[in-house]
XYZ file of C-alpha atoms in Angstrom:
782
model
C -6.183 -16.876 14.297
C -8.368 -17.931 11.901
C -10.884 -17.229 13.621
C -9.980 -13.570 15.102
C -8.847 -13.151 10.788
C -12.897 -13.337 9.555
C -13.441 -9.406 11.770
C -10.334 -7.854 9.876
C -11.575 -4.076 9.031
C -10.260 -1.912 6.250
C -9.570 1.380 7.245
C -11.473 4.538 5.073
C -9.522 6.819 7.488
C -7.210 9.654 5.484
C -4.438 8.539 7.916
C -2.658 12.217 10.309
C 0.685 11.696 9.521
C 1.424 14.814 11.459
C 0.782 14.683 15.279
C -1.882 16.016 17.234
C 0.449 18.691 18.701
C 1.845 20.144 15.857
C 1.035 23.820 15.319
C -0.680 23.016 12.050
C -2.420 20.524 12.592
C -4.222 22.747 15.827
C -4.704 24.645 13.214
C -6.170 22.554 11.137
C -8.484 20.491 13.527
C -10.071 24.139 14.145
C -10.492 24.923 10.913
C -12.342 21.515 10.685
C -14.153 22.535 13.733
C -15.491 26.119 13.128
C -15.953 25.172 8.795
C -16.643 21.785 8.546
C -14.694 19.132 6.451
C -12.623 20.856 3.497
C -11.638 17.136 0.996
C -15.056 16.075 0.739
C -15.507 17.408 -3.078
C -15.669 15.176 -5.444
C -15.641 17.736 -8.995
C -17.080 16.217 -12.203
C -15.348 18.289 -15.089
C -16.947 18.183 -19.058
C -14.928 20.256 -21.899
C -18.157 19.545 -24.177
C -19.884 22.018 -26.393
C -22.402 19.923 -27.058
C -23.280 19.534 -23.490
C -25.049 23.357 -24.548
C -27.153 21.373 -27.151
C -30.486 22.085 -25.686
C -31.251 17.937 -25.251
C -27.851 17.576 -23.481
C -28.051 20.839 -21.430
C -31.615 19.538 -20.315
C -29.880 15.741 -19.194
C -26.672 17.529 -18.245
C -30.003 19.296 -15.058
C -31.532 16.004 -14.813
C -27.693 14.592 -14.045
C -27.402 17.768 -11.053
C -31.155 16.595 -9.925
C -30.203 12.845 -9.669
C -27.267 13.524 -7.630
C -28.570 16.024 -5.726
C -31.109 12.740 -3.988
C -28.620 10.512 -3.439
C -28.084 9.794 -0.123
C -25.377 10.929 1.179
C -24.913 13.823 -0.532
C -25.017 17.115 0.661
C -25.226 19.717 -2.009
C -24.457 19.603 -5.937
C -23.556 23.150 -7.388
C -23.753 22.805 -11.725
C -24.416 25.373 -14.413
C -28.318 24.107 -14.553
C -28.427 24.171 -10.540
C -26.847 27.919 -11.234
C -28.443 30.184 -8.604
C -28.294 34.158 -8.719
C -28.245 36.849 -5.921
C -31.581 39.197 -6.686
C -32.737 42.631 -5.174
C -35.922 42.577 -3.141
C -36.353 46.111 -3.501
C -39.921 45.901 -1.207
C -38.965 43.375 1.341
C -35.096 44.904 1.276
C -33.057 42.290 1.324
C -31.402 39.958 -1.314
C -33.077 36.851 -2.698
C -31.279 33.721 -4.301
C -33.102 32.285 -7.373
C -32.271 30.250 -9.805
C -30.898 31.569 -12.880
C -32.136 28.655 -15.434
C -35.664 28.275 -13.326
C -36.446 26.062 -16.227
C -34.458 24.712 -19.690
C -35.913 26.503 -22.723
C -36.508 24.700 -25.467
C -34.959 27.291 -28.213
C -31.275 27.271 -28.315
C -31.029 30.799 -28.800
C -32.490 31.553 -25.598
C -30.531 28.773 -23.837
C -26.908 30.582 -25.450
C -28.508 33.745 -23.974
C -28.498 32.279 -20.490
C -25.710 30.586 -20.325
C -23.916 33.596 -21.527
C -25.348 35.641 -18.187
C -24.475 32.965 -16.342
C -20.995 33.524 -17.653
C -21.414 36.807 -16.523
C -21.693 36.265 -13.043
C -17.815 37.002 -11.521
C -18.810 35.356 -8.491
C -18.657 31.879 -10.900
C -16.157 32.638 -13.311
C -14.149 30.798 -12.850
C -15.126 28.708 -10.390
C -17.632 26.507 -12.233
C -17.536 27.638 -15.664
C -13.620 29.198 -17.535
C -14.369 31.833 -19.827
C -11.445 31.411 -22.089
C -13.545 27.666 -23.383
C -16.491 26.914 -21.822
C -15.055 24.348 -19.934
C -17.681 23.220 -16.792
C -16.602 21.762 -13.348
C -19.801 19.622 -11.274
C -19.326 19.935 -7.402
C -21.052 17.636 -5.170
C -20.461 17.986 -1.591
C -20.416 14.661 -0.209
C -21.639 14.176 3.476
C -18.252 14.615 6.245
C -19.939 11.918 8.268
C -19.034 9.145 5.234
C -15.683 10.165 4.282
C -14.105 8.315 6.557
C -16.416 4.830 5.984
C -17.322 1.858 4.220
C -20.727 4.059 3.094
C -17.916 6.861 1.226
C -17.644 4.015 -1.370
C -20.939 3.630 -1.333
C -21.795 6.970 -1.890
C -18.816 7.334 -5.135
C -20.561 3.860 -6.145
C -23.796 5.339 -6.530
C -22.379 9.275 -7.718
C -20.934 6.878 -10.868
C -24.209 4.979 -11.448
C -25.232 8.204 -12.619
C -22.466 9.763 -14.465
C -22.487 7.145 -16.539
C -25.925 6.586 -17.435
C -25.265 10.369 -18.410
C -22.308 9.505 -20.665
C -24.180 6.488 -22.079
C -27.030 8.607 -22.746
C -25.062 11.875 -24.683
C -21.977 10.668 -25.173
C -19.948 13.463 -23.488
C -17.429 12.212 -21.667
C -17.082 13.442 -17.910
C -13.892 14.097 -16.447
C -13.743 12.679 -12.007
C -11.252 14.096 -9.701
C -11.392 15.548 -5.907
C -9.650 13.725 -2.538
C -13.115 11.425 -1.989
C -12.730 10.174 -6.047
C -9.019 9.714 -5.798
C -8.865 7.924 -2.414
C -12.400 5.979 -3.355
C -9.822 4.474 -6.453
C -7.113 4.392 -4.040
C -9.036 1.679 -1.818
C -11.278 -0.504 -4.534
C -7.269 -0.618 -6.713
C -5.374 -1.501 -3.177
C -8.144 -5.152 -2.210
C -7.855 -5.962 -5.725
C -3.892 -5.459 -5.847
C -3.806 -7.354 -1.811
C -5.186 -10.500 -3.597
C -3.296 -10.289 -6.246
C 0.544 -9.682 -4.671
C -0.597 -12.556 -1.693
C -1.777 -14.777 -4.357
C 1.839 -14.180 -7.225
C 3.998 -14.132 -3.305
C 2.895 -17.735 -2.573
C 2.962 -18.607 -6.965
C 6.833 -17.043 -7.446
C 7.767 -18.544 -4.139
C 6.992 -22.058 -4.976
C 8.132 -22.181 -7.906
C 11.269 -21.180 -6.837
C 11.187 -23.541 -3.721
C 10.516 -26.511 -6.486
C 12.868 -25.858 -8.335
C 15.479 -25.595 -6.085
C 14.263 -28.800 -3.938
C 12.767 -30.684 -6.349
C 9.761 -32.337 -3.776
C 6.165 -31.667 -3.512
C 6.404 -31.786 0.098
C 8.805 -29.690 0.660
C 6.983 -26.916 -0.978
C 3.610 -27.770 0.858
C 5.318 -28.220 4.207
C 7.128 -24.578 3.392
C 3.654 -22.801 1.825
C 1.369 -25.021 4.898
C 3.468 -22.934 7.413
C 3.998 -19.497 5.742
C 0.075 -20.018 5.438
C 0.010 -20.425 9.251
C 2.440 -17.019 9.890
C 0.003 -15.067 7.357
C -3.446 -16.166 9.257
C -1.613 -14.829 12.234
C -0.781 -11.963 10.273
C -4.700 -11.370 9.869
C -5.473 -11.927 13.722
C -2.845 -10.105 15.191
C -4.017 -6.741 13.209
C -7.654 -7.809 14.815
C -6.062 -8.459 18.330
C -4.710 -5.375 18.139
C -7.906 -3.240 17.334
C -6.321 -2.440 14.372
C -7.441 -2.135 11.124
C -5.836 -2.517 6.850
C -4.424 0.494 5.523
C -2.337 0.840 2.786
C 0.991 -0.364 4.724
C -0.545 -3.012 6.683
C -2.195 -4.426 3.938
C 0.915 -5.040 2.535
C 2.177 -7.454 5.081
C 0.991 -10.765 3.819
C 2.638 -11.073 0.787
C 5.869 -9.351 2.698
C 5.521 -12.702 5.335
C 5.175 -14.900 2.948
C 8.303 -13.476 0.823
C 10.597 -12.889 4.175
C 9.423 -16.009 5.755
C 10.133 -18.377 3.240
C 14.419 -18.062 3.640
C 13.356 -19.227 7.362
C 12.294 -22.611 5.493
C 15.178 -23.145 3.265
C 17.756 -22.565 5.333
C 16.780 -25.090 8.191
C 15.593 -27.555 4.642
C 18.985 -27.485 3.068
C 21.138 -27.545 6.479
C 18.702 -30.680 7.067
C 19.334 -31.889 3.284
C 22.999 -31.333 3.383
C 23.333 -33.448 7.472
C 21.267 -36.430 5.899
C 23.692 -36.262 2.814
C 25.945 -36.755 4.735
C 25.629 -39.692 6.861
C 21.925 -41.250 6.313
C 20.307 -40.617 9.875
C 17.234 -38.703 9.660
C 16.508 -38.728 13.208
C 20.034 -37.014 13.890
C 19.845 -34.537 10.580
C 16.424 -33.159 12.574
C 18.889 -32.712 16.023
C 21.455 -31.183 13.571
C 19.222 -28.587 12.363
C 17.373 -27.753 15.604
C 20.997 -27.183 17.759
C 22.892 -25.736 14.565
C 19.999 -23.829 12.857
C 18.318 -22.464 15.875
C 19.922 -19.979 17.499
C 21.392 -18.261 14.158
C 18.176 -18.709 12.765
C 16.878 -16.527 15.848
C 19.101 -13.717 15.998
C 18.356 -13.557 11.858
C 14.421 -13.154 12.537
C 15.360 -10.831 15.374
C 17.255 -8.595 13.269
C 14.752 -9.172 9.973
C 12.169 -7.666 12.868
C 14.497 -4.771 14.478
C 14.642 -3.079 10.550
C 10.273 -3.406 11.404
C 10.092 -3.100 15.113
C 12.019 0.878 14.743
C 8.976 2.184 12.755
C 6.927 0.880 15.811
C 9.368 4.351 17.943
C 8.281 7.096 15.656
C 4.981 9.216 16.198
C 2.637 7.857 12.919
C 0.009 5.905 14.143
C 0.339 4.009 10.205
C 4.039 2.928 10.858
C 3.790 1.890 14.041
C 1.031 -0.861 13.510
C 3.003 -1.586 10.648
C 6.363 -1.942 12.008
C 4.340 -3.830 15.208
C 2.836 -6.157 13.373
C 5.456 -7.455 10.744
C 8.137 -7.328 14.128
C 5.571 -9.975 15.256
C 4.532 -11.817 13.115
C 8.466 -12.595 11.835
C 9.236 -13.762 15.253
C 6.760 -16.331 14.674
C 7.736 -16.897 11.491
C 10.844 -18.325 13.716
C 8.710 -19.515 16.423
C 6.228 -21.511 13.702
C 9.130 -22.989 11.187
C 11.569 -24.284 14.394
C 8.162 -26.584 15.898
C 6.476 -26.882 13.110
C 9.831 -27.764 9.888
C 11.462 -30.762 12.302
C 7.682 -32.453 13.439
C 6.645 -32.154 10.306
C 9.562 -34.039 8.722
C 9.933 -36.279 11.677
C 6.681 -38.054 10.356
C 7.445 -37.821 6.031
C 9.842 -40.249 4.538
C 13.503 -39.027 3.990
C 14.743 -37.317 1.368
C 15.756 -39.328 -1.838
C 18.596 -39.050 -4.242
C 16.136 -36.812 -6.706
C 15.679 -34.097 -3.852
C 19.336 -33.984 -2.566
C 20.496 -33.613 -6.111
C 20.155 -29.119 -5.665
C 23.046 -30.167 -2.906
C 25.558 -30.669 -6.220
C 23.837 -28.298 -8.692
C 27.301 -28.293 -10.823
C 26.646 -25.032 -11.993
C 26.006 -23.642 -8.701
C 29.110 -25.242 -7.433
C 30.518 -22.997 -10.318
C 29.808 -20.294 -9.205
C 30.796 -21.118 -5.256
C 34.383 -22.054 -6.784
C 34.187 -19.050 -8.444
C 33.683 -16.788 -5.758
C 36.064 -18.600 -3.682
C 38.907 -17.725 -6.352
C 37.773 -14.425 -6.601
C 38.285 -13.498 -2.904
C 40.954 -15.264 -1.960
C 43.386 -14.277 -5.346
C 41.569 -10.974 -6.072
C 40.735 -9.599 -3.118
C 42.666 -6.058 -3.921
C 39.866 -6.127 -7.244
C 36.970 -6.248 -4.721
C 38.141 -3.549 -2.419
C 38.524 -1.030 -5.677
C 35.600 -1.730 -7.378
C 33.337 -1.179 -3.660
C 35.503 1.825 -3.254
C 34.824 3.081 -6.861
C 31.200 1.798 -7.005
C 30.735 3.202 -3.172
C 32.103 6.979 -4.130
C 29.844 6.521 -7.497
C 26.974 6.048 -5.665
C 27.493 8.855 -2.576
C 27.858 11.224 -5.635
C 24.500 10.196 -6.636
C 22.894 10.357 -3.238
C 23.850 14.164 -3.209
C 21.125 14.124 -6.161
C 18.335 13.036 -4.467
C 15.198 15.230 -4.578
C 12.598 14.646 -1.596
C 9.445 15.305 -3.125
C 5.886 14.135 -3.188
C 2.509 14.532 -4.899
C -1.048 14.029 -3.976
C -1.907 11.212 -6.261
C 1.810 10.321 -6.555
C 1.046 6.487 -6.260
C -0.962 6.802 -9.146
C 1.000 5.809 -12.989
C 1.122 8.761 -15.254
C -1.127 7.056 -18.050
C -3.813 6.191 -15.403
C -7.625 8.065 -16.305
C -7.769 9.378 -12.440
C -4.285 11.339 -13.599
C -5.165 12.762 -16.763
C -8.929 13.870 -14.829
C -6.763 15.599 -12.666
C -4.198 17.670 -15.355
C -8.411 18.408 -17.566
C -8.560 19.882 -13.700
C -5.375 21.975 -13.971
C -5.495 23.298 -17.018
C -8.897 24.864 -16.746
C -9.389 25.110 -13.235
C -5.956 25.473 -11.925
C -6.228 21.798 -10.113
C -8.832 20.788 -6.771
C -6.510 19.530 -4.127
C -7.998 22.346 -1.259
C -5.614 24.827 0.494
C -7.552 27.388 3.195
C -6.574 30.403 4.651
C -8.458 31.764 8.074
C -8.311 35.263 8.518
C -9.040 35.385 12.177
C -10.035 39.143 12.731
C -9.928 39.411 16.485
C -13.034 41.349 16.767
C -16.650 40.234 16.971
C -18.115 40.802 13.351
C -14.934 41.987 12.018
C -16.132 41.039 8.553
C -18.950 43.639 8.520
C -15.593 46.456 8.655
C -15.020 47.590 5.430
C -11.560 48.702 6.133
C -10.797 44.773 7.431
C -12.676 43.215 4.047
C -10.348 45.625 1.621
C -7.440 43.773 3.588
C -8.908 40.458 2.971
C -9.202 41.982 -0.807
C -5.611 43.065 -1.041
C -4.670 39.885 -0.354
C -7.032 37.918 -2.729
C -6.372 39.697 -5.718
C -2.273 38.690 -4.990
C -3.473 35.076 -4.580
C -5.606 34.476 -7.865
C -2.801 36.442 -9.762
C -0.635 33.200 -8.508
C -0.525 30.575 -11.417
C -1.447 26.826 -9.803
C -3.435 28.705 -7.506
C -7.264 29.170 -8.356
C -9.371 32.391 -8.005
C -10.339 32.747 -4.485
C -13.387 32.021 -2.401
C -14.498 34.167 0.761
C -16.940 36.372 1.947
C -15.823 39.277 0.119
C -16.343 37.424 -3.042
C -20.253 36.917 -2.012
C -20.154 41.058 -1.197
C -18.784 41.526 -4.106
C -21.625 39.838 -6.070
C -23.989 41.919 -3.713
C -22.968 45.052 -5.616
C -23.408 43.461 -8.667
C -26.747 41.991 -7.828
C -28.213 45.903 -6.038
C -26.961 47.133 -9.908
C -28.952 44.845 -12.124
C -26.108 42.380 -12.718
C -23.535 44.990 -14.155
C -20.286 42.813 -14.369
C -17.855 46.520 -13.475
C -20.207 46.906 -10.490
C -17.905 43.396 -8.918
C -16.361 44.665 -6.081
C -16.367 45.840 -2.424
C -18.613 48.570 -1.886
C -17.348 52.213 -1.554
C -18.378 54.996 0.721
C -20.660 55.933 -1.405
C -23.202 53.030 -1.879
C -21.919 51.090 0.829
C -24.375 52.090 3.312
C -27.383 50.476 0.529
C -25.841 47.719 0.106
C -24.528 46.407 4.106
C -28.312 47.529 4.780
C -29.467 44.810 2.994
C -26.981 42.326 3.732
C -28.422 42.480 7.087
C -32.210 41.682 6.769
C -30.921 38.357 5.418
C -31.158 35.649 8.282
C -31.168 32.442 5.431
C -28.460 30.499 6.527
C -27.857 28.696 3.597
C -26.976 31.153 1.420
C -23.454 31.864 -0.042
C -21.499 33.087 2.215
C -22.892 30.920 5.244
C -19.939 28.270 4.999
C -17.012 31.282 4.730
C -17.740 33.011 8.596
C -17.441 31.478 11.917
C -21.052 32.614 13.594
C -18.997 35.467 15.832
C -18.232 36.709 12.304
C -14.640 36.941 13.603
C -13.278 34.872 11.446
C -13.016 34.402 7.983
C -12.104 31.499 5.334
C -10.929 31.673 2.093
C -10.760 28.726 -0.086
C -8.535 27.799 -2.908
C -8.030 24.474 -4.956
C -4.972 23.974 -6.269
C -2.663 21.910 -8.699
C -0.599 18.797 -7.381
C 2.346 20.900 -7.592
C 4.368 17.971 -5.170
C 6.104 19.347 -1.605
C 9.303 20.375 -2.896
C 6.713 24.077 -5.182
C 4.207 23.589 -2.496
C 6.566 24.330 0.715
C 8.490 27.206 -1.696
C 4.673 27.916 -2.695
C 3.335 29.078 1.304
C 6.390 30.025 3.166
C 8.437 32.340 0.331
C 5.726 33.366 -1.791
C 2.854 33.671 0.286
C 3.882 33.849 4.142
C 5.599 36.965 2.864
C 2.810 38.757 1.394
C 0.556 37.788 4.619
C 3.640 39.473 6.516
C 3.544 42.550 4.021
C -0.472 43.021 3.764
C -1.718 42.319 7.845
C 1.693 43.055 9.137
C 0.404 45.592 11.414
C -2.971 44.739 11.889
C -4.054 42.508 15.123
C -5.253 40.003 12.402
C -4.138 36.570 12.907
C -3.761 34.285 9.464
C -3.333 30.889 9.479
C -2.472 29.039 5.844
C -4.286 24.990 6.649
C -6.118 22.394 4.892
C -5.318 18.563 3.794
C -2.762 19.486 0.739
C -0.243 21.406 3.309
C -1.439 18.873 5.773
C -0.353 16.048 3.067
C 2.549 17.793 2.270
C 3.854 18.421 5.833
C 2.687 15.177 6.822
C 4.994 13.536 3.657
C 8.254 15.767 5.054
C 7.435 14.757 8.754
C 7.270 10.914 7.500
C 11.053 11.316 5.884
C 12.089 12.479 8.620
C 10.955 9.792 10.688
C 12.055 7.046 8.393
C 15.398 7.787 7.864
C 15.414 8.068 11.994
C 14.634 4.519 11.785
C 17.238 3.864 9.929
C 19.555 4.711 11.750
C 17.673 3.459 14.810
C 17.789 -0.489 13.260
C 21.788 0.468 12.691
C 22.428 1.058 16.198
C 20.484 -1.772 17.493
C 21.469 -4.319 14.484
C 25.581 -3.143 15.440
C 24.610 -3.633 19.347
C 23.594 -7.440 18.257
C 26.413 -7.755 16.624
C 28.585 -6.793 19.641
C 26.960 -8.532 21.940
C 27.523 -11.461 18.921
C 31.144 -10.795 18.994
C 32.651 -8.497 21.155
C 35.013 -7.656 18.949
C 34.731 -3.887 17.377
C 36.118 -5.801 14.266
C 34.407 -7.918 13.622
C 30.730 -5.893 14.018
C 32.444 -3.265 11.547
C 33.504 -6.010 8.789
C 30.260 -7.426 9.106
C 28.074 -3.926 8.694
C 30.074 -2.848 5.805
C 28.759 -5.363 3.454
C 25.405 -4.276 4.364
C 25.711 -0.196 4.099
C 27.691 -1.515 0.239
C 24.045 -2.319 -0.396
C 22.068 0.813 0.688
C 24.604 3.357 -0.693
C 23.900 1.613 -4.127
C 20.087 1.612 -3.615
C 20.372 5.351 -3.097
C 22.586 6.588 -5.563
C 20.597 4.771 -8.095
C 17.552 6.760 -6.689
C 19.793 9.825 -7.145
C 21.179 9.347 -10.521
C 18.161 7.742 -12.281
C 15.882 10.750 -10.302
C 14.150 8.597 -8.057
C 12.636 10.846 -4.895
C 12.756 9.892 -2.037
C 9.717 9.986 -0.857
C 7.765 6.964 1.715
C 7.705 4.104 -0.243
C 11.367 4.523 -1.007
C 12.546 5.880 2.123
C 10.623 2.315 4.025
C 13.048 -0.058 2.376
C 16.437 1.193 4.233
C 15.425 -0.496 7.135
C 14.006 -3.362 5.936
C 16.583 -4.098 3.078
C 19.359 -3.207 5.997
C 17.022 -6.037 8.643
C 16.907 -8.637 5.918
C 20.334 -7.908 4.087
C 22.096 -8.457 8.101
C 20.963 -12.038 7.662
C 23.293 -13.310 5.151
C 26.609 -12.053 7.118
C 25.269 -13.871 10.838
C 24.515 -16.541 8.342
C 28.043 -16.304 7.553
C 29.950 -15.440 10.050
C 28.660 -17.884 12.498
C 29.540 -20.909 9.967
C 32.672 -19.028 9.428
C 33.329 -18.853 13.574
C 32.744 -22.506 13.513
C 35.342 -23.098 11.164
C 37.443 -21.724 12.472
C 37.649 -23.606 15.747
C 37.023 -26.817 13.051
C 40.677 -26.003 11.163
C 42.786 -24.561 13.798
C 42.115 -21.269 13.263
C 43.301 -20.655 9.602
C 41.434 -18.707 7.937
C 41.674 -19.204 4.213
C 40.262 -22.996 4.796
C 37.520 -20.678 7.248
C 36.630 -18.683 4.465
C 36.539 -21.121 1.641
C 34.348 -23.781 4.045
C 31.804 -21.098 5.073
C 31.514 -19.955 1.950
C 30.656 -23.277 0.006
C 28.184 -23.825 2.481
C 26.417 -21.337 3.421
C 27.045 -19.569 0.088
C 24.188 -22.225 -1.671
C 21.851 -21.353 0.883
C 22.077 -17.233 0.355
C 21.866 -18.060 -3.335
C 18.523 -19.787 -2.601
C 17.287 -17.164 -0.147
C 18.655 -13.668 -1.722
C 16.846 -15.123 -5.418
C 13.829 -16.225 -3.549
C 14.061 -12.257 -1.314
C 14.987 -10.592 -5.121
C 11.790 -12.683 -6.917
C 9.181 -12.259 -3.739
C 9.606 -8.402 -3.367
C 9.994 -7.747 -7.520
C 6.312 -8.983 -8.090
C 5.515 -5.487 -6.251
C 6.664 -4.155 -9.620
C 3.202 -5.189 -10.940
C 1.113 -2.786 -8.758
C -0.778 0.509 -10.062
C 0.462 2.271 -6.818
C 4.365 4.207 -7.751
C 5.422 3.943 -4.452
C 4.136 -0.359 -3.889
C 6.129 0.138 -7.013
C 8.972 1.718 -5.879
C 9.117 -0.259 -2.967
C 9.411 -3.833 -4.417
C 11.975 -2.407 -7.516
C 14.091 -1.355 -5.046
C 13.967 -3.548 -2.065
C 14.461 -7.148 -4.423
C 17.635 -4.731 -5.947
C 19.300 -3.734 -2.565
C 18.429 -7.374 -0.915
C 20.487 -8.474 -4.655
C 23.446 -6.205 -3.496
C 23.510 -7.828 -0.566
C 23.953 -11.198 -1.883
C 26.635 -9.899 -4.015
C 28.202 -8.405 -0.805
C 27.797 -10.938 1.845
C 29.518 -13.061 -1.340
C 32.585 -11.296 -2.016
C 32.969 -8.353 0.064
C 32.776 -9.487 3.656
C 35.186 -12.892 2.568
C 37.496 -10.528 0.996
C 37.506 -8.453 4.334
C 37.765 -11.415 6.628
C 40.964 -12.678 4.336
C 42.324 -9.308 5.006
C 41.882 -8.237 7.933
C 41.364 -11.125 10.517
C 43.854 -13.265 11.804
C 41.947 -16.089 12.810
C 43.650 -15.516 16.424
C 40.775 -16.150 19.354
C 41.301 -14.990 22.559
C 41.323 -18.710 23.870
C 39.781 -17.436 27.803
C 37.445 -14.749 26.360
C 34.292 -16.570 24.709
C 31.475 -13.840 23.419
C 28.457 -14.725 23.479
C 28.621 -16.409 19.695
C 30.746 -19.213 21.477
C 28.429 -20.413 24.066
C 26.360 -22.051 21.320
C 27.072 -25.038 19.856
C 25.657 -24.100 16.328
C 28.834 -21.713 16.639
C 31.301 -23.383 19.055
C 30.454 -27.343 19.387
C 33.132 -28.020 21.647
C 32.221 -32.739 21.325
C 33.072 -31.770 17.433
C 36.570 -29.849 18.300
C 37.500 -33.131 20.580
C 36.769 -35.364 17.362
C 39.590 -34.230 14.903
C 43.459 -34.703 15.452
C 44.369 -31.375 14.592
C 47.734 -33.312 14.178
C 46.384 -35.392 11.381
C 45.928 -31.925 8.991
C 48.173 -30.230 6.668
C 46.730 -27.369 4.893
C 47.537 -26.803 1.289
C 48.739 -23.126 0.179
C 46.366 -20.617 -0.572
C 47.315 -21.162 -4.254
C 45.776 -24.281 -5.073
C 42.275 -25.174 -6.354
C 40.425 -24.355 -3.944
C 42.450 -23.833 -0.577
C 41.479 -26.652 1.667
C 42.859 -29.357 4.087
C 43.953 -32.668 3.269
C 44.324 -35.860 4.990
């Protein structure tokens, strides 16, 4: 696996969450086929009057030229490189000529040209903000590089040029656009994954050492988990997967999840050795007593991940499959390696067994034991109150996500995005394709007037930039025809259309301003917009309640087919689709784990008793999200199936011990509960503490989604520990009478770990007297 791991690759593809057969995805793929990529533009913004000084403007022009020379850059549109349409009366055609054929040496001449550029309506609001003089540079990157490592190289070269300009002039540039955001995210992701892997090892290792006070135990545990981490990376390569935002989290997650296996096994090993001092017998016992329950708990944890493979989303499938496989691999590696290694090591010394007599922990377990025996009604009342409050909180949850959801509010990237939203209505691409259903429909003036009416409406929307289309180009040609008078920036009328169209028919240069806005047949027209990152809720409302009704109103009586598409729309829809799939995965995980419980117990009452303590923590997490205002998004929806799969492990460990103690103590429930709390409680607390601190390290991330995943998962698992140590035994005391049918043996009783006939034969039940439950510990005395 280590050999395979060297071939692992990073993913640079913007994951398609929406299935290929979805109508919106079909429209988007058709748009990309006809018009190309819409998310390959990097925007550079500047709001500083100093840029309009002669020396700085010349350097601004040099920067634009240098950007154009960067390998991988297709085009650069900036104020110094602006072109204008000029009417050539001799050839009866329009020509593109630069506005700044050279940078004037005189400030007045430069100011005059800048004023002239601002009057070109085609660019107003697109490259220049007429209100405050803010300017933007649009750098188009080759679409073939967007989903490869070469993208980062191109962005790096662009930043080298722009940072040199900033250093030379003292003028600050703002950066935005999907290529830049993806570059920043990928760079930070690589750094964070290394950090989290190191942090997870340090944190879990430190806690392990505190518990067991043994460097041998620490090294053995970390070596085994390190082996499984290699398996994770090797599995990615063998399955031909790449490291994504999700699969990249697996190594630290496996470290955190895998440690509890080690804790349970080593704790049982120490308990056995402490009881009789026979190392070989203790090692055999951890296989016999911990083997099947560890397998079952690993299966339930794996189920929480594997259900993600049932979705239609590739990144979730890959994450779920790799996680599920390696959680099961953790069981195999632990069950083989821990007994093998400890059989070669010296038996634990007195210092290493001190954790078994940890007085503070003993007091906690005693308090929990007394609580569930004497005040179980209060446990039920408190649980009911918490559940009601949390159910109310869940009704307040909003499902909303943003394009740059994961970036912190104080990050420079977020501030730069706000700059573009304030001065240019944003940079997120939104596209509308109008299919006129007739070849050369773009030449029909009545069609253009319909589209112009629609564009006027789009221009009035607060969060949307001025539309750019062939209509804008034709308006610009009319302005050029009338010697650049801005009042003539409109569609041709019946008097001048023949003259203007005569000029347009002579235009054959495919690199002109309009070539990217009509298809080869002149049938389809592209309306390109930029918009603010307003979030999925507002975006859905904008498209379905504002734009679509106006489309129906304007084009309803025509044969036109109008499709709203673009990266922004697909991202928002993808997040909704992702959340729906994650919720369904949670339901499936719940059903599968309930089925596993049914196989083990064949007792409906025990299934319900097992599931309730693990549903309450999920309600608490959901309630917290609603009451605190944490939205439901992919990163927060992901935690529920994962946390449920992990938290149910404590219930299985507890119930396994509980059934064993029932048979060993004449089916007397109070004693069985007390002994179960004392023996499994320590391991449950140890593992829960490790899981809590293991997941909470993700709060150090700069990505909001990763922070939410860490904080909410750790909180859920901590709550699960509390409910499994209080609510679960309280439910057993209240609803389980301890009676079992001697002729019917569920699956759980077929393993010595749960039901050991030899141990039962060694006990003379006639010698056992049971103290009343009101005694100090409720334990039997001889």
